[in-house]
Structures are given as structure tokens and as C-alpha cells.
Coordinates of C-alpha atoms in Angstrom, one line a residue:
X28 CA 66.0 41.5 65.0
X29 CA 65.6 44.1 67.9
X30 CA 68.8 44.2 70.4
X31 CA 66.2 42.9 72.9
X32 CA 64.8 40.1 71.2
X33 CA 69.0 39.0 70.0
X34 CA 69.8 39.8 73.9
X35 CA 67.2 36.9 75.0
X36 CA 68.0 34.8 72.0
X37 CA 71.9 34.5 73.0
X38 CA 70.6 34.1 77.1
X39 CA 68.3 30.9 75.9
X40 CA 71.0 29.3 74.2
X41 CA 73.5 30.1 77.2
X42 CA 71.3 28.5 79.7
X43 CA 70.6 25.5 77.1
X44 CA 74.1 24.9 77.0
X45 CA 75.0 25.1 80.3
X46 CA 72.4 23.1 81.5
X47 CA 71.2 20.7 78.9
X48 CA 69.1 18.7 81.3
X49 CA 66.9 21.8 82.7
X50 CA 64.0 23.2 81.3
X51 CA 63.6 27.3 80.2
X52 CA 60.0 28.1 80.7
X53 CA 58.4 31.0 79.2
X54 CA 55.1 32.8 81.3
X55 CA 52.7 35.0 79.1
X56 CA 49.1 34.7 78.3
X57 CA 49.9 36.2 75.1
X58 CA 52.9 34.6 73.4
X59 CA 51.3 35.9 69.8
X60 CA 50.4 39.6 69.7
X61 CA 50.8 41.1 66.8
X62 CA 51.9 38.9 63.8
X63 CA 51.9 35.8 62.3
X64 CA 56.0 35.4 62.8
X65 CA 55.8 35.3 66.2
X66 CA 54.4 31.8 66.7
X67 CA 57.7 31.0 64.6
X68 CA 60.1 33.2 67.2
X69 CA 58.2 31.5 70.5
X70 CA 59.6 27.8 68.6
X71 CA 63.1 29.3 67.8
X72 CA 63.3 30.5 71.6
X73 CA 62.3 27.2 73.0
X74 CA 61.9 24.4 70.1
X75 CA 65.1 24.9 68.3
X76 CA 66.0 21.3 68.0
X77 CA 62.6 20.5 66.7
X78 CA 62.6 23.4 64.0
X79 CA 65.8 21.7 62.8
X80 CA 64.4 18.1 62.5
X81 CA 61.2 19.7 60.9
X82 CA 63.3 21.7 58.5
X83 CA 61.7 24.7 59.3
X84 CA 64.4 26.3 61.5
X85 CA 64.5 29.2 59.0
X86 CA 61.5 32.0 58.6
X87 CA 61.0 31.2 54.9
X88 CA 60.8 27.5 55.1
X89 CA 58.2 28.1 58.3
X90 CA 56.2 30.2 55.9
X91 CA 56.0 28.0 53.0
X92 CA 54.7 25.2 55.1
X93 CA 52.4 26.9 57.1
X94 CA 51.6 30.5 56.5
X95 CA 48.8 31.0 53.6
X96 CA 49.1 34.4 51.4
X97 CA 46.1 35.9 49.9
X98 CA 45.0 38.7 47.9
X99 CA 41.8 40.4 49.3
X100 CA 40.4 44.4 49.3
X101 CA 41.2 46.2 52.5
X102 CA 40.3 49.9 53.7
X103 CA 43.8 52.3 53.9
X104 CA 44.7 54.5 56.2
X105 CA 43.5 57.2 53.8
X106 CA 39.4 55.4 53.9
X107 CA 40.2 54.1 50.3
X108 CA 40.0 50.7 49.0
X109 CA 43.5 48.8 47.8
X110 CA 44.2 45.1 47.2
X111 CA 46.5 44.2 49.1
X112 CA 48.9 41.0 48.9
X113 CA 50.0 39.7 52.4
X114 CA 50.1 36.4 55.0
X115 CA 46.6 36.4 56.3
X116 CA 46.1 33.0 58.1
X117 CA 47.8 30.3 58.6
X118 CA 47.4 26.5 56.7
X119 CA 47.8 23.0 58.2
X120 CA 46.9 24.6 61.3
X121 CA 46.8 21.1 63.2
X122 CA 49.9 20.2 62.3
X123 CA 51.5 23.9 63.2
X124 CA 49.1 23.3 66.7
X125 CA 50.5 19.8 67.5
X126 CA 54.3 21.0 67.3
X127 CA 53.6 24.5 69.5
X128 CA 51.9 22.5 71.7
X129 CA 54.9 20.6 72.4
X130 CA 55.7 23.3 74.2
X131 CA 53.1 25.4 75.4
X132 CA 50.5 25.2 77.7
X133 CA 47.4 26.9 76.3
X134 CA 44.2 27.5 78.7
X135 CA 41.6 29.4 77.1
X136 CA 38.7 30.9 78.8
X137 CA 36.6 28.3 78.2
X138 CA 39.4 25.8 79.3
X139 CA 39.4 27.6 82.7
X140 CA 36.0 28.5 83.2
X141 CA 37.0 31.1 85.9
X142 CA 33.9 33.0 87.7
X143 CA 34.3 35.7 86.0
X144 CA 31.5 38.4 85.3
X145 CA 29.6 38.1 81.7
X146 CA 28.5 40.3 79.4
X147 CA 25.6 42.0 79.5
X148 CA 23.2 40.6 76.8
X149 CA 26.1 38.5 76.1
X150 CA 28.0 40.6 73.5
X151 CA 30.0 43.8 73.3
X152 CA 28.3 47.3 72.3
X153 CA 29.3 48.8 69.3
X154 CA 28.2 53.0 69.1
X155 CA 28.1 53.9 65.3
X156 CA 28.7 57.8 65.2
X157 CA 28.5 59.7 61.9
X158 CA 31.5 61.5 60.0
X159 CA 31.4 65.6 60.6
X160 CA 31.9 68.3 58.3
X161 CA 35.2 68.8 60.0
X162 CA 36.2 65.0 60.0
X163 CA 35.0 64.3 56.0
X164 CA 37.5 67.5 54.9
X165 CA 40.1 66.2 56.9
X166 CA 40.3 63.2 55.6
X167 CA 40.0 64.5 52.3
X168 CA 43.2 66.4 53.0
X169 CA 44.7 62.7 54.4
X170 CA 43.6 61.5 50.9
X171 CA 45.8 63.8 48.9
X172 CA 48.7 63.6 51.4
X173 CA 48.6 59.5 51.2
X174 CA 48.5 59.8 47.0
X175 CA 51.5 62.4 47.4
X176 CA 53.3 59.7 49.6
X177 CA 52.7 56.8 47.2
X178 CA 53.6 58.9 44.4
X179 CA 56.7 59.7 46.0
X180 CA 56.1 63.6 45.3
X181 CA 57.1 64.3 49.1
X182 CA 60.3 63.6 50.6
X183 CA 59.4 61.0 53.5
X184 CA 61.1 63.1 55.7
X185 CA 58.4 65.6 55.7
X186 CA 55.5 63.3 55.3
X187 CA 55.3 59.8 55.2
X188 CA 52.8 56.7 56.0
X189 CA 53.3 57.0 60.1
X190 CA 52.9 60.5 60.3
X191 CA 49.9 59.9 58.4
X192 CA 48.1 57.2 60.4
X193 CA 49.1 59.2 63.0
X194 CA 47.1 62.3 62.3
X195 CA 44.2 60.0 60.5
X196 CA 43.8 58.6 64.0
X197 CA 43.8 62.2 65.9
X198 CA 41.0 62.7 63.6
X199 CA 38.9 60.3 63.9
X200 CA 38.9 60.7 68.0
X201 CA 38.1 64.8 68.0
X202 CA 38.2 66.7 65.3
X203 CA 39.6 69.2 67.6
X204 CA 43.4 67.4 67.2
X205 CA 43.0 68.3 64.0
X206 CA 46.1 70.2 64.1
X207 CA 47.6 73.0 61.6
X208 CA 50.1 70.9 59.9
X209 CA 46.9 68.8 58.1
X210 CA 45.5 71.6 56.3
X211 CA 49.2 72.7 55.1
X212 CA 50.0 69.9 53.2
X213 CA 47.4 69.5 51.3
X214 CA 46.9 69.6 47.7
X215 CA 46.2 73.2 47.6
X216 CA 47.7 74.2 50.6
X217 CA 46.1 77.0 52.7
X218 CA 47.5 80.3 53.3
X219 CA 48.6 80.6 56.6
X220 CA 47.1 83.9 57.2
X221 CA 43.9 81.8 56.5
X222 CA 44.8 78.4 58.1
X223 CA 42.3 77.5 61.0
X224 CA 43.7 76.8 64.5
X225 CA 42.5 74.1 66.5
X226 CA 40.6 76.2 68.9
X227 CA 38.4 77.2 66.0
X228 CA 37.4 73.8 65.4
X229 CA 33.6 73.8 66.5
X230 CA 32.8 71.0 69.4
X231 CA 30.6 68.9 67.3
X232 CA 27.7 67.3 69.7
X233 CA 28.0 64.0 67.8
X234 CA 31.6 63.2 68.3
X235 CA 32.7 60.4 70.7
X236 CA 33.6 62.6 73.4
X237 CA 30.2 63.8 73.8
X238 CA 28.7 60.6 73.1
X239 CA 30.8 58.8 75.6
X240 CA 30.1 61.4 78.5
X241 CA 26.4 61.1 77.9
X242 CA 26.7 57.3 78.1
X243 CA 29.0 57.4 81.5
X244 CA 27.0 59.9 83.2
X245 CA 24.2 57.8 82.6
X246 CA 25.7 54.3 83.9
X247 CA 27.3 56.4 86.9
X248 CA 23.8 57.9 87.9
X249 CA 21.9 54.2 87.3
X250 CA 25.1 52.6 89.7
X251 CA 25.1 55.3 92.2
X252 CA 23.7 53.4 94.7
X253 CA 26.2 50.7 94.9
X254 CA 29.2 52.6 93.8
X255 CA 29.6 51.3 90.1
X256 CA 32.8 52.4 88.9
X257 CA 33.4 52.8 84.7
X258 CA 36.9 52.9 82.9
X259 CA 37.7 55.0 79.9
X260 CA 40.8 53.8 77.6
X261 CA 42.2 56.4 75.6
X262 CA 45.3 55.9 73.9
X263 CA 45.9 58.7 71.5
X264 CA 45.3 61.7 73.7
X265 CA 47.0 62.3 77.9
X266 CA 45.8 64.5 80.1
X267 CA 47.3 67.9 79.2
X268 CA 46.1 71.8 80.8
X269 CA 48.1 73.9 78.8
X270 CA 46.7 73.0 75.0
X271 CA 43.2 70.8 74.1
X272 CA 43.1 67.5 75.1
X273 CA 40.6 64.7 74.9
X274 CA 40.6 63.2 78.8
X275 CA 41.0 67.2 80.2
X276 CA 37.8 67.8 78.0
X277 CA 36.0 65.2 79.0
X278 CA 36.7 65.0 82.8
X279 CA 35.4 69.1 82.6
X280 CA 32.5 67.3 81.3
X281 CA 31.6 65.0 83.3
X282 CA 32.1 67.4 86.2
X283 CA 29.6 70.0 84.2
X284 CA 26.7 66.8 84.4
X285 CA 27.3 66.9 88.3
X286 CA 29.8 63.8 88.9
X287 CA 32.0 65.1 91.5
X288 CA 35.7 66.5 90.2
X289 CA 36.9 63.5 93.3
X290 CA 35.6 60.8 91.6
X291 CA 37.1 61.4 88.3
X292 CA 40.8 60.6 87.8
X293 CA 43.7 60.2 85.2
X294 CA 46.0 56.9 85.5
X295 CA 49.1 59.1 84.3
X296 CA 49.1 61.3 87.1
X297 CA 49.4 58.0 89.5
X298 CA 53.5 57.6 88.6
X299 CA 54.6 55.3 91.8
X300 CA 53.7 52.1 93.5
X301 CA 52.2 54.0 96.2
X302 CA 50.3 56.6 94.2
X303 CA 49.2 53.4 91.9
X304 CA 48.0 51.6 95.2
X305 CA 45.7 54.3 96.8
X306 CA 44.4 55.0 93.7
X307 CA 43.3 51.3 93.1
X308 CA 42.2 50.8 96.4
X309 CA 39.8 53.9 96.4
X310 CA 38.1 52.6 92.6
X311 CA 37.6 49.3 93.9
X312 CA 35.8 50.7 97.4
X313 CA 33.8 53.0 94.9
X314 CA 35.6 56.7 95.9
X315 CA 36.6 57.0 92.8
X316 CA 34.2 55.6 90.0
X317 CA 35.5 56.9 86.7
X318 CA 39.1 56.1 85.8
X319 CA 40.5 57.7 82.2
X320 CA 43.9 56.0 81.1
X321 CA 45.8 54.2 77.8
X322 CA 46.9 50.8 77.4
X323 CA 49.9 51.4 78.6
X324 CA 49.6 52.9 82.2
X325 CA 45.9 51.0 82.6
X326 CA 46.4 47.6 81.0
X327 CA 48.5 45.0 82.4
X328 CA 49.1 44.6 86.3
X329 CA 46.1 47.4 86.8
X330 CA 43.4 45.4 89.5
X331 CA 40.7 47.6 90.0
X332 CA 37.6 45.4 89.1
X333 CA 35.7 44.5 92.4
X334 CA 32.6 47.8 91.5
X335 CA 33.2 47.9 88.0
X336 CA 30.4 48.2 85.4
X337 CA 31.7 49.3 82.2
X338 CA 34.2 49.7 80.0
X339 CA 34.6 52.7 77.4
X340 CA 37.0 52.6 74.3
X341 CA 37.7 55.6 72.7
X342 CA 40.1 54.6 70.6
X343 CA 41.6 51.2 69.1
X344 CA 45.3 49.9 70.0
X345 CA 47.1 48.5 67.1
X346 CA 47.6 45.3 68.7
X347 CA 45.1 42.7 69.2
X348 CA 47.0 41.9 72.8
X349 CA 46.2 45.3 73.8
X350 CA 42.6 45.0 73.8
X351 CA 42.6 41.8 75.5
X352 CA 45.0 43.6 78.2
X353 CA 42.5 46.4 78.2
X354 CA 39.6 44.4 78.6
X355 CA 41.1 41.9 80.9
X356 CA 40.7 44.5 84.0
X357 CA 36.7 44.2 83.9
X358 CA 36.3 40.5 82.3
X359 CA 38.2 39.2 85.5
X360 CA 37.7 37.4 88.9
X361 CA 36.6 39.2 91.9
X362 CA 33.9 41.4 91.4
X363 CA 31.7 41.8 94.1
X364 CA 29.0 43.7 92.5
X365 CA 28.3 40.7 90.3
X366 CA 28.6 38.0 92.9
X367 CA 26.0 39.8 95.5
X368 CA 24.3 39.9 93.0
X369 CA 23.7 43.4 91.9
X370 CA 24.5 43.5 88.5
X371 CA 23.4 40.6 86.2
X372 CA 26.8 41.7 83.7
X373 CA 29.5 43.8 82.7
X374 CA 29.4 46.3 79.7
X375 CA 32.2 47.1 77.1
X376 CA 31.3 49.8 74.7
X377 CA 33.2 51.0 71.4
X378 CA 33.3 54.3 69.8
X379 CA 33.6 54.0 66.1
X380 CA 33.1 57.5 64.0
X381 CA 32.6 55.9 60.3
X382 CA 34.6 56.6 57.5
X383 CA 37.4 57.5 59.8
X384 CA 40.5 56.1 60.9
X385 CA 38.8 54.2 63.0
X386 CA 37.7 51.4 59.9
X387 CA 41.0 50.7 59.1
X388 CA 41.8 49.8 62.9
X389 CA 39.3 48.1 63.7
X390 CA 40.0 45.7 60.2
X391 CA 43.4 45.4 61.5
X392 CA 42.7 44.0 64.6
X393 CA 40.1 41.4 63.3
X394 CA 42.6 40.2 60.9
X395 CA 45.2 39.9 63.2
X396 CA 43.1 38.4 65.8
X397 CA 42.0 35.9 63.1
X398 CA 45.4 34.0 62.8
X399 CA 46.2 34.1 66.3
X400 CA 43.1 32.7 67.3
X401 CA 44.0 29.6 65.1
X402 CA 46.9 28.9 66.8
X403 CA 45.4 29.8 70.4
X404 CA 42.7 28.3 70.2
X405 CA 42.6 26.2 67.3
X406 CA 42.3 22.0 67.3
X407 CA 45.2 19.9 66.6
X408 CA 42.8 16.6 66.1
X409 CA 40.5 18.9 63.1

């Protein structure tokens, strides 16, 4: 267990204790974000006298009763195929329902039915972008690095499975984070008197980056003349001046297809409340109309959808929690655009370069989002 999660464990049982009679509530729209244990933690904070009476107060009981494990095919972080073995989804999911229900207070969407803005042609826009030159070396370079790591012919210290993923995913978002390091452990490794820096790494027209600035450009010029504004997640890659960087590249740009250097800004250079506050008040009055940020500093607590029109992902967050975060700011209450009337819906776009990375995340996320969706929203009566 992490010191955090013990810390709140021994607190729960504290207050239960002292106050037998009083209730502990627990206040998140997302109580299951990342895996299938969770749903088993939430009941150990707040059902632990029911676990016991079930018999399933331990993980491995839990499991056996109600998590299913299955063998299927699945894309690695190298773009090969392996079968892998693992908990997919759960079984005698009304049964699992009916208990966690006991003590949680679900209210979907369609439970809430909140006046919310749809989407436009009722479904999210997925952008298909072929692999480069650049990209289909590089992750033939990730290949042999992934067989050396399963082979164990590396010391993990100096390459392992995270460092991996970690470069696979620079990749697949501009070939231009390709960075040294790939190209020396390869197979064959390269000289380093002939290794190719990152500023040699051609711009290639058909990346995301210059996708997704042709596609915001366009939605800022069709909304210019009720002050659409646009937000841009991207996770793997902050504002930096001093070496390449995805938002820096495409802020320059944007700026270069005439938006205005005033309406373009980065969430990480907001740090305070009141820094934060401006900033929100001037994208939802339509001063500043393009906002670049990650997950983390643009998710959660970030209000800023009264003029917005779209929504851009660059990149995919590992949890399935995250993307509802990130597209909870423009699937939310309160925008005025589509209550005068002016827009009939709200876009959200994905960039996906294939044979990338970006397959394996994207698989990731629908299978997580698969078993949490059984518990969230599935029917304890079916």
C-alpha cells in the first residue's frame, strides 16, 4: 500500500471507532480510475463489516468471486502483438453492483440529465495520421530495445519497460522528441560521431502538430465572430524556450497563421490562484481563445467553458479518469454559446499517428474503461 492510501486507512478506522454511530462519506465522481482493485479498496474504506460477512474482506477472495481473468492478444508498447494473461472485467456484476451500492451514490449522465452542450454529430472525431519515415525507424529501434529488456540482455538500470513507454510515447507525438539516447541503444548502435540530433529531425507536414494547428486555426477563424475559444491537452511535452518543445512549436504556429500571440496561452505559466483566475476569466469572455495545458494543471477545478468550441488531444493519459477530467471542462453546464444558440454542439478531436505508441494507449484506456463502466454504470436487477 502507498503511505497515503495506509494514512487514510488508519484515519477511517479512527473515526469508526470513535464514533460508531456517525457516518464517513466519501465525495468523488470517480471512485474507480485506474484498476479493477479499486472498487475492492472504496468497500474496505467504507464497507469493512460487510466485506467480512461476505468473506471477501481479503483481495484474493474479492477476486475469485468477482474478477474474471482472460487470455486475449494485445498491442505492446513496442507495436507488437503478445497474449497477454490478466483481470479484464469483472463477473456477477449485479451482485458486486448491489453491495457497492450499499454505499455509493452513483448519478450518471444520463441519471442527471444536466443541460449540458452535445456533441457535434453526436460522436467524438477521431484524425488518423500516417507513421513517418522518422517515426517507423524509431520504433524499430523501441523494438530491439523492448526484446533486449525481455531478454534480460540490459541491466534495468539502463533500460527498462518505463523508460521505454516513455520514449515510445515522445515518439509518437513529434518525431522531433526523438532524442539521442533512442538511436544509442539500439541493436547496432550508432556512432556518436554519426548519431542525429534532434534539431536535425525534419518537421514532417503530416505530424499532429501540424495537423492540429491547421484544424484550430480553422475553428478559430469559423468562431471569430462570437469569440469561440479551443483547448489543447498535451501531457507529454510543457512549454520550454531553451530546447524543442511541442506547445512552444505550436503556439509559434498558430501565431505564423495570424491568431494573435494575446490569444494564445500556456496553463503552466498561470502558477497562483490569482494568475489562474484572470486567466479563466479572460477565455471565458473570449480574450484569450486558445488554451494549451496537461491533465494535470488543466483538468480538474479548471472552469473555462462559457465560449468554448473544441477540444484537442494530442496525446492520451494513462488513466481512463483523466480523459473524463479533461473532457469534463467542455462537456459541462454553462455555455453560453450553445444556449443563445450559436453553436448547435461541442467538438472533441483525437490525434492518433498509427503504428505508434499511440495504439497501445488508446487499447489501454478502452479496456480499462470497460470494467469500470460495469461497475459505474452497470444494472444490479440484469
Amino acid at each position: 500500500a502507498s503511505s497515503r492510501a495506509l494514512d487514510l486507512l488508519q484515519k477511517v478506522r479512527y473515526l469508526r471507532d470513535q464514533n460508531p454511530t456517525h457516518h464517513l462519506v466519501f465525495a468523488t465522481g470517480t471512485p474507480i480510475s485506474n484498476s479493477m482493485h479499486e472498487v475492492w479498496t472504496m468497500m474496505r474504506y467504507l464497507q469493512p463489516k460487510r466485506l467480512a460477512e461476505l468473506n471477501i474482506q481479503y483481495f484474493d477472495r474479492f477476486a475469485l468471486t468477482f474478477a474474471e481473468t482472460k487470455e486475449s492478444a494485445e498491442k505492446t508498447v513496442a507495436n507488437d502483438c503478445q497474449t497477454r494473461e490478466r483481470m479484464s472485467e469483472f463477473k456477477n456484476v449485479p451482485e458486486l453492483v448491489r453491495v457497492f451500492r450499499e454505499a455509493a451514490d452513483i448519478q450518471s449522465n444520463d441519471d442527471l440529465d444536466l443541460p449540458v452542450p452535445p456533441l457535434l454529430n453526436d460522436e467524438i472525431e477521431i484524425i488518423p495520421l500516417p507513421i513517418s519515415d522518422w517515426q517507423t525507424q524509431g520504433m524499430q529501434m523501441i523494438q530491439q530495445r523492448a526484446e533486449a529488456i525481455r531478454s534480460r540482455q540490459v541491466d534495468p538500470k539502463e533500460d527498462n519497460m518505463l523508460k521505454l513507454s516513455g520514449d515510445a510515447r515522445a515518439l509518437s507525438l513529434d518525431q522531433r522528441l526523438w532524442a539521442t539516447k533512442d538511436q544509442s541503444q539500439a541493436e547496432d548502435p550508432i556512432p556518436e560521431s554519426e548519431r542525429i540530433s534532434v534539431e536535425d529531425i525534419p518537421d514532417d507536414p503530416n505530424s499532429k502538430v501540424n495537423k492540429a494547428v491547421g484544424e484550430i486555426v480553422s475553428t478559430w477563424k469559423n468562431t471569430e465572430s462570437f469569440k469561440g475559444t479551443q483547448l489543447v491537452f498535451i501531457d507529454f511535452s510543457s512549454p520550454h524556450y531553451d530546447r524543442f518543445s511541442v506547445p512552444v512549436d505550436m503556439k509559434e504556429k498558430l501565431m505564423l497563421a495570424g491568431v494573435p500571440e494575446s490569444e494564445i496561452a500556456f496553463m503552466q505559466e498561470h502558477k497562483d490562484a490569482d494568475e489562474k483566475k484572470d486567466l479563466f476569466d479572460r477565455v471565458n469572455r473570449g480574450a484569450v481563445r486558445i488554451l494549451l495545458g496537461s491533465t494535470e494543471t488543466m483538468g480538474a477545478g479548471v472552469n473555462v467553458n462559457q465560449r468554448l468550441v473544441r477540444l484537442h488531444h494530442m496525446d492520451a493519459p494513462w488513466r481512463p479518469r483523466d480523459l473524463q477530467q479533461r473532457e469534463g471542462r467542455i462537456i459541462r453546464q454553462g455555455n453560453v454559446l450553445y444556449a443563445e444558440g450559436l453553436i448547435e454542439g461541442v467538438q472533441i478531436t483525437y490525434y492518433v499517428v498509427e503504428q505508434t505508441f499511440d495504439e497501445f494507449m488508446f487499447q489501454t484506456l478502452k479496456r480499462k474503461a470497460a470494467f469500470i463502466d460495469q461497475v459505474m454504470l452497470g444494472d444490479p436487477n440484469v
